[in-house]
PDB file of C-alpha atoms in Angstrom:
ATOM      1  CA  GLU A  34     198.779 144.275  46.757  1.00  0.00           C
ATOM      2  CA  ALA A  35     198.961 147.211  44.365  1.00  0.00           C
ATOM      3  CA  ASP A  36     195.883 148.138  42.345  1.00  0.00           C
ATOM      4  CA  ILE A  37     197.555 148.264  38.970  1.00  0.00           C
ATOM      5  CA  TYR A  38     196.451 146.051  36.124  1.00  0.00           C
ATOM      6  CA  GLN A  39     197.873 145.026  32.785  1.00  0.00           C
ATOM      7  CA  THR A  40     196.247 143.247  29.898  1.00  0.00           C
ATOM      8  CA  PRO A  41     196.870 141.021  28.166  1.00  0.00           C
ATOM      9  CA  ARG A  42     199.197 139.026  30.408  1.00  0.00           C
ATOM     10  CA  TYR A  43     200.532 137.066  27.431  1.00  0.00           C
ATOM     11  CA  LEU A  44     200.432 137.935  23.732  1.00  0.00           C
ATOM     12  CA  VAL A  45     201.735 136.027  20.729  1.00  0.00           C
ATOM     13  CA  ILE A  46     201.428 137.954  17.497  1.00  0.00           C
ATOM     14  CA  GLY A  47     202.796 138.010  13.979  1.00  0.00           C
ATOM     15  CA  THR A  48     205.238 140.509  12.536  1.00  0.00           C
ATOM     16  CA  GLY A  49     203.670 143.718  11.261  1.00  0.00           C
ATOM     17  CA  LYS A  50     200.621 143.653  13.492  1.00  0.00           C
ATOM     18  CA  LYS A  51     199.562 146.655  15.547  1.00  0.00           C
ATOM     19  CA  ILE A  52     199.230 145.987  19.252  1.00  0.00           C
ATOM     20  CA  THR A  53     198.191 147.942  22.324  1.00  0.00           C
ATOM     21  CA  LEU A  54     199.216 146.930  25.819  1.00  0.00           C
ATOM     22  CA  GLU A  55     196.791 148.187  28.439  1.00  0.00           C
ATOM     23  CA  CYS A  56     197.689 149.522  31.875  1.00  0.00           C
ATOM     24  CA  SER A  57     195.290 150.873  34.472  1.00  0.00           C
ATOM     25  CA  GLN A  58     195.672 151.899  38.098  1.00  0.00           C
ATOM     26  CA  THR A  59     193.016 152.767  40.628  1.00  0.00           C
ATOM     27  CA  MET A  60     195.277 154.476  43.161  1.00  0.00           C
ATOM     28  CA  GLY A  61     194.951 157.972  41.690  1.00  0.00           C
ATOM     29  CA  HIS A  62     198.687 158.209  41.022  1.00  0.00           C
ATOM     30  CA  ASP A  63     199.819 161.008  38.733  1.00  0.00           C
ATOM     31  CA  LYS A  64     203.073 159.362  37.646  1.00  0.00           C
ATOM     32  CA  MET A  65     203.077 156.266  35.477  1.00  0.00           C
ATOM     33  CA  TYR A  66     205.847 154.334  33.742  1.00  0.00           C
ATOM     34  CA  TRP A  67     206.532 151.635  31.172  1.00  0.00           C
ATOM     35  CA  TYR A  68     209.542 149.378  31.530  1.00  0.00           C
ATOM     36  CA  GLN A  69     210.957 146.710  29.253  1.00  0.00           C
ATOM     37  CA  GLN A  70     212.627 143.688  30.836  1.00  0.00           C
ATOM     38  CA  ASP A  71     214.394 140.827  29.103  1.00  0.00           C
ATOM     39  CA  PRO A  72     215.069 137.557  31.003  1.00  0.00           C
ATOM     40  CA  GLY A  73     217.847 137.935  33.552  1.00  0.00           C
ATOM     41  CA  MET A  74     218.314 141.593  32.717  1.00  0.00           C
ATOM     42  CA  GLU A  75     217.515 144.828  34.480  1.00  0.00           C
ATOM     43  CA  LEU A  76     214.395 146.888  33.891  1.00  0.00           C
ATOM     44  CA  HIS A  77     214.771 149.645  31.316  1.00  0.00           C
ATOM     45  CA  LEU A  78     212.523 152.701  31.374  1.00  0.00           C
ATOM     46  CA  ILE A  79     210.963 153.308  27.946  1.00  0.00           C
ATOM     47  CA  HIS A  80     208.188 155.834  28.700  1.00  0.00           C
ATOM     48  CA  TYR A  81     206.863 157.852  31.613  1.00  0.00           C
ATOM     49  CA  SER A  82     204.124 160.349  32.343  1.00  0.00           C
ATOM     50  CA  TYR A  83     203.720 162.972  35.042  1.00  0.00           C
ATOM     51  CA  GLY A  84     199.986 163.299  34.480  1.00  0.00           C
ATOM     52  CA  VAL A  85     197.249 163.707  31.921  1.00  0.00           C
ATOM     53  CA  ASN A  86     198.533 164.820  28.507  1.00  0.00           C
ATOM     54  CA  SER A  87     202.140 164.442  29.691  1.00  0.00           C
ATOM     55  CA  THR A  88     204.357 161.763  28.135  1.00  0.00           C
ATOM     56  CA  GLU A  89     208.131 161.481  27.897  1.00  0.00           C
ATOM     57  CA  LYS A  90     210.573 158.980  26.447  1.00  0.00           C
ATOM     58  CA  GLY A  91     212.694 157.053  28.891  1.00  0.00           C
ATOM     59  CA  ASP A  92     216.298 155.923  28.834  1.00  0.00           C
ATOM     60  CA  LEU A  93     215.881 153.053  26.397  1.00  0.00           C
ATOM     61  CA  SER A  94     214.908 153.980  22.869  1.00  0.00           C
ATOM     62  CA  SER A  95     211.672 152.317  21.888  1.00  0.00           C
ATOM     63  CA  GLU A  96     209.554 152.284  18.752  1.00  0.00           C
ATOM     64  CA  SER A  97     206.444 152.171  20.919  1.00  0.00           C
ATOM     65  CA  THR A  98     204.242 155.152  21.728  1.00  0.00           C
ATOM     66  CA  VAL A  99     202.109 155.971  24.749  1.00  0.00           C
ATOM     67  CA  SER A 100     199.190 158.209  25.582  1.00  0.00           C
ATOM     68  CA  ARG A 101     197.746 159.580  28.836  1.00  0.00           C
ATOM     69  CA  ILE A 102     194.237 160.840  28.269  1.00  0.00           C
ATOM     70  CA  ARG A 103     192.991 159.761  31.692  1.00  0.00           C
ATOM     71  CA  THR A 104     194.869 159.650  34.986  1.00  0.00           C
ATOM     72  CA  GLU A 105     194.206 155.974  35.522  1.00  0.00           C
ATOM     73  CA  HIS A 106     195.027 154.742  32.020  1.00  0.00           C
ATOM     74  CA  PHE A 107     198.438 154.568  30.281  1.00  0.00           C
ATOM     75  CA  PRO A 108     198.360 152.361  27.176  1.00  0.00           C
ATOM     76  CA  LEU A 109     201.409 151.465  25.104  1.00  0.00           C
ATOM     77  CA  THR A 110     201.116 150.940  21.341  1.00  0.00           C
ATOM     78  CA  LEU A 111     203.348 149.282  18.775  1.00  0.00           C
ATOM     79  CA  GLU A 112     202.242 150.233  15.266  1.00  0.00           C
ATOM     80  CA  SER A 113     204.100 147.372  13.591  1.00  0.00           C
ATOM     81  CA  ALA A 114     205.403 144.610  15.819  1.00  0.00           C
ATOM     82  CA  ARG A 115     208.746 142.969  15.052  1.00  0.00           C
ATOM     83  CA  PRO A 116     210.543 139.979  16.614  1.00  0.00           C
ATOM     84  CA  SER A 117     212.964 142.424  18.278  1.00  0.00           C
ATOM     85  CA  HIS A 118     210.003 143.694  20.326  1.00  0.00           C
ATOM     86  CA  THR A 119     209.713 140.320  22.061  1.00  0.00           C
ATOM     87  CA  SER A 120     210.108 141.060  25.768  1.00  0.00           C
ATOM     88  CA  GLN A 121     208.259 141.578  29.017  1.00  0.00           C
ATOM     89  CA  TYR A 122     206.620 144.976  29.442  1.00  0.00           C
ATOM     90  CA  LEU A 123     205.967 146.219  32.970  1.00  0.00           C
ATOM     91  CA  CYS A 124     203.749 149.159  33.843  1.00  0.00           C
ATOM     92  CA  ALA A 125     204.149 151.038  37.113  1.00  0.00           C
ATOM     93  CA  SER A 126     202.716 154.013  38.930  1.00  0.00           C
ATOM     94  CA  SER A 127     204.085 155.967  41.837  1.00  0.00           C
ATOM     95  CA  ALA A 128     203.198 158.265  44.680  1.00  0.00           C
ATOM     96  CA  ARG A 129     205.391 160.232  46.988  1.00  0.00           C
ATOM     97  CA  GLN A 130     205.698 158.603  50.410  1.00  0.00           C
ATOM     98  CA  GLY A 131     207.835 160.573  52.816  1.00  0.00           C
ATOM     99  CA  ILE A 132     211.420 159.919  51.859  1.00  0.00           C
ATOM    100  CA  GLY A 133     210.809 159.095  48.255  1.00  0.00           C
ATOM    101  CA  GLU A 134     208.506 157.680  45.677  1.00  0.00           C
ATOM    102  CA  THR A 135     207.593 154.035  45.701  1.00  0.00           C
ATOM    103  CA  GLN A 136     206.722 152.504  42.384  1.00  0.00           C
ATOM    104  CA  TYR A 137     203.957 149.932  42.257  1.00  0.00           C
ATOM    105  CA  PHE A 138     204.234 147.488  39.398  1.00  0.00           C
ATOM    106  CA  GLY A 139     201.635 145.647  37.415  1.00  0.00           C
ATOM    107  CA  PRO A 140     201.997 141.919  36.665  1.00  0.00           C
ATOM    108  CA  GLY A 141     203.502 142.576  33.240  1.00  0.00           C
ATOM    109  CA  THR A 142     202.710 141.589  29.673  1.00  0.00           C
ATOM    110  CA  ARG A 143     204.885 138.951  28.035  1.00  0.00           C
ATOM    111  CA  LEU A 144     205.014 139.693  24.315  1.00  0.00           C
ATOM    112  CA  LEU A 145     206.221 137.239  21.685  1.00  0.00           C
ATOM    113  CA  VAL A 146     206.416 138.463  18.106  1.00  0.00           C
ATOM    114  CA  LEU A 147     206.832 135.725  15.521  1.00  0.00           C
TER     115      LEU A 147
ATOM    116  CA  LYS B 134     228.629 155.942  34.948  1.00  0.00           C
ATOM    117  CA  ASN B 135     225.833 155.244  37.408  1.00  0.00           C
ATOM    118  CA  GLN B 136     225.512 151.516  37.918  1.00  0.00           C
ATOM    119  CA  VAL B 137     224.024 148.947  40.251  1.00  0.00           C
ATOM    120  CA  GLU B 138     225.763 145.575  40.499  1.00  0.00           C
ATOM    121  CA  GLN B 139     224.276 142.599  42.301  1.00  0.00           C
ATOM    122  CA  SER B 140     225.814 139.352  43.432  1.00  0.00           C
ATOM    123  CA  PRO B 141     225.508 136.499  43.249  1.00  0.00           C
ATOM    124  CA  GLN B 142     223.656 136.261  39.950  1.00  0.00           C
ATOM    125  CA  SER B 143     221.859 133.180  41.219  1.00  0.00           C
ATOM    126  CA  LEU B 144     221.700 131.263  44.481  1.00  0.00           C
ATOM    127  CA  ILE B 145     220.236 127.947  45.574  1.00  0.00           C
ATOM    128  CA  ILE B 146     219.624 127.268  49.247  1.00  0.00           C
ATOM    129  CA  LEU B 147     217.718 124.713  51.298  1.00  0.00           C
ATOM    130  CA  GLU B 148     214.499 125.613  53.030  1.00  0.00           C
ATOM    131  CA  GLY B 149     215.095 126.995  56.512  1.00  0.00           C
ATOM    132  CA  LYS B 150     218.586 128.294  55.773  1.00  0.00           C
ATOM    133  CA  ASN B 151     219.639 131.934  55.806  1.00  0.00           C
ATOM    134  CA  CYS B 152     221.188 133.811  52.920  1.00  0.00           C
ATOM    135  CA  THR B 153     222.594 137.222  52.086  1.00  0.00           C
ATOM    136  CA  LEU B 154     222.380 139.033  48.774  1.00  0.00           C
ATOM    137  CA  GLN B 155     224.745 141.864  47.849  1.00  0.00           C
ATOM    138  CA  CYS B 156     224.306 145.138  46.004  1.00  0.00           C
ATOM    139  CA  ASN B 157     227.075 147.584  45.093  1.00  0.00           C
ATOM    140  CA  TYR B 158     226.287 150.865  43.420  1.00  0.00           C
ATOM    141  CA  THR B 159     228.059 153.858  41.937  1.00  0.00           C
ATOM    142  CA  VAL B 160     224.990 156.091  41.677  1.00  0.00           C
ATOM    143  CA  SER B 161     225.667 159.676  42.655  1.00  0.00           C
ATOM    144  CA  PRO B 162     224.114 161.704  44.072  1.00  0.00           C
ATOM    145  CA  PHE B 163     222.281 159.206  46.218  1.00  0.00           C
ATOM    146  CA  SER B 164     218.716 159.520  47.461  1.00  0.00           C
ATOM    147  CA  ASN B 165     217.543 156.100  48.544  1.00  0.00           C
ATOM    148  CA  LEU B 166     217.918 152.388  47.944  1.00  0.00           C
ATOM    149  CA  ARG B 167     215.159 149.868  47.600  1.00  0.00           C
ATOM    150  CA  TRP B 168     215.019 146.110  47.490  1.00  0.00           C
ATOM    151  CA  TYR B 169     212.257 144.592  45.386  1.00  0.00           C
ATOM    152  CA  LYS B 170     211.076 140.985  45.148  1.00  0.00           C
ATOM    153  CA  GLN B 171     209.934 139.804  41.742  1.00  0.00           C
ATOM    154  CA  ASP B 172     208.157 136.485  41.497  1.00  0.00           C
ATOM    155  CA  THR B 173     208.326 134.713  38.152  1.00  0.00           C
ATOM    156  CA  GLY B 174     205.842 136.246  35.739  1.00  0.00           C
ATOM    157  CA  ARG B 175     204.939 139.065  38.123  1.00  0.00           C
ATOM    158  CA  GLY B 176     205.907 142.666  38.644  1.00  0.00           C
ATOM    159  CA  PRO B 177     208.400 143.676  41.363  1.00  0.00           C
ATOM    160  CA  VAL B 178     207.082 144.342  44.866  1.00  0.00           C
ATOM    161  CA  SER B 179     208.886 146.683  47.245  1.00  0.00           C
ATOM    162  CA  LEU B 180     210.427 145.054  50.342  1.00  0.00           C
ATOM    163  CA  THR B 181     212.408 147.875  51.965  1.00  0.00           C
ATOM    164  CA  ILE B 182     213.531 151.424  51.311  1.00  0.00           C
ATOM    165  CA  MET B 183     216.478 153.136  52.995  1.00  0.00           C
ATOM    166  CA  THR B 184     217.886 156.627  52.877  1.00  0.00           C
ATOM    167  CA  PHE B 185     221.430 157.864  53.404  1.00  0.00           C
ATOM    168  CA  SER B 186     221.004 158.072  57.173  1.00  0.00           C
ATOM    169  CA  GLU B 187     219.590 154.583  57.672  1.00  0.00           C
ATOM    170  CA  ASN B 188     221.878 151.577  57.923  1.00  0.00           C
ATOM    171  CA  THR B 189     219.400 148.797  58.598  1.00  0.00           C
ATOM    172  CA  LYS B 190     215.726 148.122  58.036  1.00  0.00           C
ATOM    173  CA  SER B 191     213.671 144.976  58.559  1.00  0.00           C
ATOM    174  CA  ASN B 192     210.502 143.660  56.994  1.00  0.00           C
ATOM    175  CA  GLY B 193     209.611 140.363  58.606  1.00  0.00           C
ATOM    176  CA  ARG B 194     212.300 137.825  57.708  1.00  0.00           C
ATOM    177  CA  TYR B 195     213.976 140.328  55.374  1.00  0.00           C
ATOM    178  CA  THR B 196     216.659 142.650  56.754  1.00  0.00           C
ATOM    179  CA  ALA B 197     218.396 145.177  54.533  1.00  0.00           C
ATOM    180  CA  THR B 198     221.590 147.010  55.415  1.00  0.00           C
ATOM    181  CA  LEU B 199     223.140 150.051  53.825  1.00  0.00           C
ATOM    182  CA  ASP B 200     226.674 151.426  54.016  1.00  0.00           C
ATOM    183  CA  ALA B 201     226.468 154.728  52.157  1.00  0.00           C
ATOM    184  CA  ASP B 202     230.205 155.334  52.582  1.00  0.00           C
ATOM    185  CA  THR B 203     231.219 152.185  50.710  1.00  0.00           C
ATOM    186  CA  LYS B 204     228.050 152.266  48.575  1.00  0.00           C
ATOM    187  CA  GLN B 205     227.078 148.752  49.489  1.00  0.00           C
ATOM    188  CA  SER B 206     223.811 147.176  50.560  1.00  0.00           C
ATOM    189  CA  SER B 207     222.807 143.677  51.536  1.00  0.00           C
ATOM    190  CA  LEU B 208     219.545 141.833  51.906  1.00  0.00           C
ATOM    191  CA  HIS B 209     219.522 139.080  54.515  1.00  0.00           C
ATOM    192  CA  ILE B 210     216.775 136.478  54.440  1.00  0.00           C
ATOM    193  CA  THR B 211     216.268 134.478  57.606  1.00  0.00           C
ATOM    194  CA  ALA B 212     214.772 130.978  57.801  1.00  0.00           C
ATOM    195  CA  SER B 213     214.047 130.817  54.088  1.00  0.00           C
ATOM    196  CA  GLN B 214     210.766 129.456  52.793  1.00  0.00           C
ATOM    197  CA  LEU B 215     209.825 127.998  49.431  1.00  0.00           C
ATOM    198  CA  SER B 216     207.855 131.167  48.706  1.00  0.00           C
ATOM    199  CA  ASP B 217     211.079 133.173  48.912  1.00  0.00           C
ATOM    200  CA  SER B 218     212.078 131.765  45.529  1.00  0.00           C
ATOM    201  CA  ALA B 219     212.147 134.855  43.328  1.00  0.00           C
ATOM    202  CA  SER B 220     214.414 137.466  41.824  1.00  0.00           C
ATOM    203  CA  TYR B 221     215.571 140.136  44.270  1.00  0.00           C
ATOM    204  CA  ILE B 222     216.292 143.477  42.663  1.00  0.00           C
ATOM    205  CA  CYS B 223     218.306 146.337  44.122  1.00  0.00           C
ATOM    206  CA  VAL B 224     217.154 149.769  42.940  1.00  0.00           C
ATOM    207  CA  VAL B 225     218.973 153.022  43.663  1.00  0.00           C
ATOM    208  CA  SER B 226     217.454 156.471  43.216  1.00  0.00           C
ATOM    209  CA  ASP B 227     219.413 159.639  42.620  1.00  0.00           C
ATOM    210  CA  ARG B 228     218.239 163.073  43.596  1.00  0.00           C
ATOM    211  CA  GLY B 229     219.601 164.769  40.509  1.00  0.00           C
ATOM    212  CA  SER B 230     216.276 165.235  38.798  1.00  0.00           C
ATOM    213  CA  THR B 231     212.622 165.827  39.596  1.00  0.00           C
ATOM    214  CA  LEU B 232     211.935 162.362  38.292  1.00  0.00           C
ATOM    215  CA  GLY B 233     214.176 160.856  40.963  1.00  0.00           C
ATOM    216  CA  ARG B 234     215.673 158.520  38.420  1.00  0.00           C
ATOM    217  CA  LEU B 235     215.891 154.855  39.317  1.00  0.00           C
ATOM    218  CA  TYR B 236     218.835 152.605  38.537  1.00  0.00           C
ATOM    219  CA  PHE B 237     218.019 148.903  38.518  1.00  0.00           C
ATOM    220  CA  GLY B 238     220.311 145.977  39.182  1.00  0.00           C
ATOM    221  CA  ARG B 239     219.880 142.764  37.216  1.00  0.00           C
ATOM    222  CA  GLY B 240     218.710 140.941  40.281  1.00  0.00           C
ATOM    223  CA  THR B 241     219.746 137.809  42.163  1.00  0.00           C
ATOM    224  CA  GLN B 242     217.691 134.760  41.285  1.00  0.00           C
ATOM    225  CA  LEU B 243     217.071 132.869  44.533  1.00  0.00           C
ATOM    226  CA  THR B 244     215.806 129.310  44.510  1.00  0.00           C
ATOM    227  CA  VAL B 245     214.772 127.663  47.764  1.00  0.00           C
ATOM    228  CA  TRP B 246     214.657 123.867  47.702  1.00  0.00           C
ATOM    229  CA  PRO B 247     212.691 121.715  50.139  1.00  0.00           C
TER     230      PRO B 247
END
C-alpha cells in the first residue's frame, strides 16, 4: 500500500467558496501530480511538480492552483468553487524504478459543488 | 493523436470464471505499458508494467500480454474473485519527454457476481 494521503475524502461545498485539497506522501518522492477524473472517464493531468518550488500545468486546463513548499506536501486550491468543478481529484507521486516511473495514487477526494 | 482505447467498457462475469480485457493504443514513441486496478472510491494501484521487449508478465492471477507491433495489450484474470470487481485501466507512457507522459484509457469496469 502506497504512503500517500488525501484529505478530505469527500467534500460538499457551495458555489463561490474557497477550498484546499490536501495531499501528502511519506515516500520522499520528488515528483507529484494532480489528476481529475469524472465517472467512467480517463484521468486527466491538471498539475505536476518535479520538486520543491516547481509546479507546472498539465494537459487539462484547470482553474485550480497548486504549491510545493515541502517535498511531501502538494495542496490544490480552488479560489472560488463552481458546479463545473464537481469531480474526483486524485493525487499521485512517483519514483523511478528501473524501466520507468511508477505512480502511486492517493485515495482521491470526491468534490461536489452545489 | 496519441490514444488508448479499452474494451469492453464493462463486463460482468461469475465468480471463478476467467476473463480478458483489451487495450489498443496509438501512442508513439512507446516506453512502457501499465495495467492499474482502481477499486470504487480509491486511487489506481499498479498491477503490471511492460516494456517494448516484454510480451507477457504475471502478477498472481493477473497476466498481461503486450504485442508492440500491433500496439495491443491484454489483461487476463484467472479464477475471478469477488474482490476483482473494479475498474482496470491501461496506461501507456511515451519516451518523448522527461516527464514520460502517461496516456490513460477510460478503463473496463469489471463486476464479479457470486
